[in-house]
Short mmCIF file of C-alpha atoms in Angstrom, two decimals:
data_model
loop_
_atom_site.label_atom_id
_atom_site.label_comp_id
_atom_site.label_asym_id
_atom_site.label_seq_id
_atom_site.Cartn_x
_atom_site.Cartn_y
_atom_site.Cartn_z
CA MET A 1 27.94 47.00 -28.33
CA GLU A 2 28.99 45.73 -24.94
CA LEU A 3 32.23 43.86 -24.31
CA LYS A 4 32.04 41.02 -21.80
CA PRO A 5 34.64 41.29 -19.02
CA VAL A 6 36.56 38.16 -18.07
CA ALA A 7 38.73 37.87 -14.94
CA MET A 8 38.10 41.54 -14.17
CA TYR A 9 37.18 42.62 -10.65
CA ARG A 10 35.81 45.75 -9.01
CA GLU A 11 38.97 46.07 -6.88
CA MET A 12 40.94 46.72 -10.08
CA TYR A 13 38.96 49.94 -10.50
CA GLU A 14 38.86 51.30 -6.95
CA GLY A 15 35.13 52.03 -6.80
CA THR A 16 34.37 52.95 -10.41
CA HIS A 17 33.11 49.54 -11.59
CA ASP A 18 30.99 48.22 -8.75
CA GLU A 19 29.03 46.07 -11.23
CA LEU A 20 32.05 43.77 -11.57
CA PRO A 21 32.41 40.85 -9.15
CA SER A 22 34.74 41.11 -6.21
CA VAL A 23 38.04 39.26 -6.41
CA HIS A 24 37.18 37.95 -2.95
CA ASP A 25 34.13 36.21 -4.43
CA ALA A 26 35.97 34.84 -7.48
CA SER A 27 35.14 31.20 -7.97
CA THR A 28 38.11 28.92 -7.68
CA GLY A 29 38.41 25.27 -8.43
CA ALA A 30 39.93 22.91 -10.88
CA VAL A 31 41.88 24.56 -13.69
CA GLU A 32 40.87 23.50 -17.19
CA ASP A 33 43.14 20.99 -18.92
CA ASP A 34 43.55 23.51 -21.74
CA ARG A 35 44.26 26.53 -19.46
CA GLU A 36 47.63 27.19 -21.13
CA GLN A 37 45.99 27.26 -24.58
CA ILE A 38 43.34 29.62 -23.24
CA LEU A 39 46.02 31.89 -21.77
CA ASN A 40 47.91 31.83 -25.07
CA TYR A 41 44.68 32.87 -26.82
CA MET A 42 44.31 35.75 -24.39
CA ARG A 43 47.95 36.79 -24.85
CA LYS A 44 47.64 36.69 -28.66
CA ALA A 45 44.49 38.84 -28.69
CA ARG A 46 44.83 42.47 -29.62
CA ALA A 47 46.23 44.89 -27.09
CA ILE A 48 43.73 47.72 -27.36
CA LEU A 49 45.16 50.02 -24.71
CA ASP A 50 48.73 49.85 -23.44
CA VAL A 51 49.21 51.46 -20.02
CA MET A 52 52.71 52.20 -18.79
CA GLY A 53 51.68 52.34 -15.13
CA GLU A 54 51.37 49.68 -12.48
CA ALA A 55 48.42 48.15 -10.69
CA PRO A 56 48.41 46.67 -7.19
CA ASP A 57 48.55 42.87 -7.18
CA LEU A 58 45.22 41.82 -5.67
CA PHE A 59 46.69 38.55 -4.38
CA THR A 60 50.13 39.63 -3.16
CA GLU A 61 50.19 42.41 -0.59
CA GLY A 62 52.67 45.18 -1.39
CA ALA A 63 53.35 43.93 -4.94
CA ASP A 64 52.49 45.68 -8.19
CA ILE A 65 51.91 44.42 -11.72
CA GLU A 66 53.61 46.44 -14.43
CA GLY A 67 51.14 47.38 -17.16
CA GLY A 68 48.31 45.87 -15.11
CA PRO A 69 45.57 48.20 -16.41
CA SER A 70 46.44 47.49 -20.07
CA LEU A 71 43.42 46.16 -21.96
CA TYR A 72 43.09 43.27 -24.43
CA SER A 73 40.11 42.14 -26.44
CA ASP A 74 39.02 39.65 -29.04
CA GLY A 75 36.14 41.89 -30.11
CA VAL A 76 33.64 40.11 -27.86
CA TRP A 77 35.42 39.78 -24.50
CA ILE A 78 37.75 42.18 -22.69
CA TRP A 79 40.43 41.59 -20.02
CA ARG A 80 43.43 43.27 -18.47
CA GLU A 81 47.13 42.48 -18.25
CA ASP A 82 46.80 41.71 -14.56
CA SER A 83 43.95 39.31 -15.38
CA LEU A 84 46.47 37.21 -17.30
CA LYS A 85 48.77 37.02 -14.28
CA TYR A 86 45.94 36.02 -11.97
CA LEU A 87 44.68 33.33 -14.36
CA ALA A 88 48.20 31.93 -14.72
CA GLU A 89 48.83 31.80 -10.97
CA GLN A 90 45.41 31.24 -9.37
CA SER A 91 42.75 28.59 -9.86
CA ILE A 92 40.16 31.19 -10.87
CA THR A 93 37.21 29.68 -12.69
CA LEU A 94 36.57 31.10 -16.14
CA PRO A 95 32.99 31.59 -17.40
CA ALA A 96 31.69 28.65 -19.46
CA GLU A 97 30.54 31.07 -22.18
CA PHE A 98 34.10 32.42 -22.54
CA LEU A 99 35.58 28.91 -22.66
CA GLU A 100 33.09 27.86 -25.35
CA HIS A 101 33.93 31.00 -27.35
CA VAL A 102 37.71 30.44 -27.20
CA ARG A 103 37.45 26.74 -28.01
CA SER A 104 35.04 27.37 -30.91
CA LEU A 105 37.73 29.60 -32.47
CA ASP A 106 40.32 26.83 -32.02
CA TYR A 107 42.28 29.11 -29.66
CA VAL A 108 42.96 31.71 -32.39
CA PRO A 109 41.59 35.23 -31.75
CA ARG A 110 39.68 36.66 -34.69
CA GLN A 111 40.51 39.99 -36.26
CA PHE A 112 38.16 42.91 -35.67
CA ASP A 113 38.06 46.62 -36.43
CA THR A 114 39.30 48.61 -33.45
CA ARG A 115 38.34 51.84 -35.27
CA ASP A 116 34.65 51.01 -35.02
CA PRO A 117 33.10 53.80 -32.88
CA GLU A 118 30.91 51.29 -31.04
CA PHE A 119 33.92 49.18 -30.13
CA ASP A 120 35.84 52.29 -29.09
CA ALA A 121 33.10 53.36 -26.69
CA ALA A 122 32.75 49.81 -25.32
CA PHE A 123 36.42 49.40 -24.44
CA LEU A 124 36.79 52.93 -23.06
CA ALA A 125 34.16 52.03 -20.49
CA TYR A 126 36.85 49.85 -18.86
CA PHE A 127 39.57 52.48 -18.74
#
């Protein structure tokens, strides 16, 4: 099993996830008309790892995001707490495949078994 990262960037991991795109190359453009519904979907998805620390804000020099490294998933896609902030404040383009997935579920994350060993290994790859 492999979880698909959304709005996750190599700079979030300081050299340990070079396969992720750079935030500096993140596509920007028009925000979807349903961006707020998409963000609500992402906020309602399961928190799979809650981190009490902070992460540097990649868009605001000298600022930190509390709980930034915390991970969320819908069982198919994975994202971080700081991803939510960036998507709410920046015109970052979301992958079409992710948008289709969220819309096909009518903006309601499905339930999944977080105790599945395959899922466990897949999400730990991002921590």
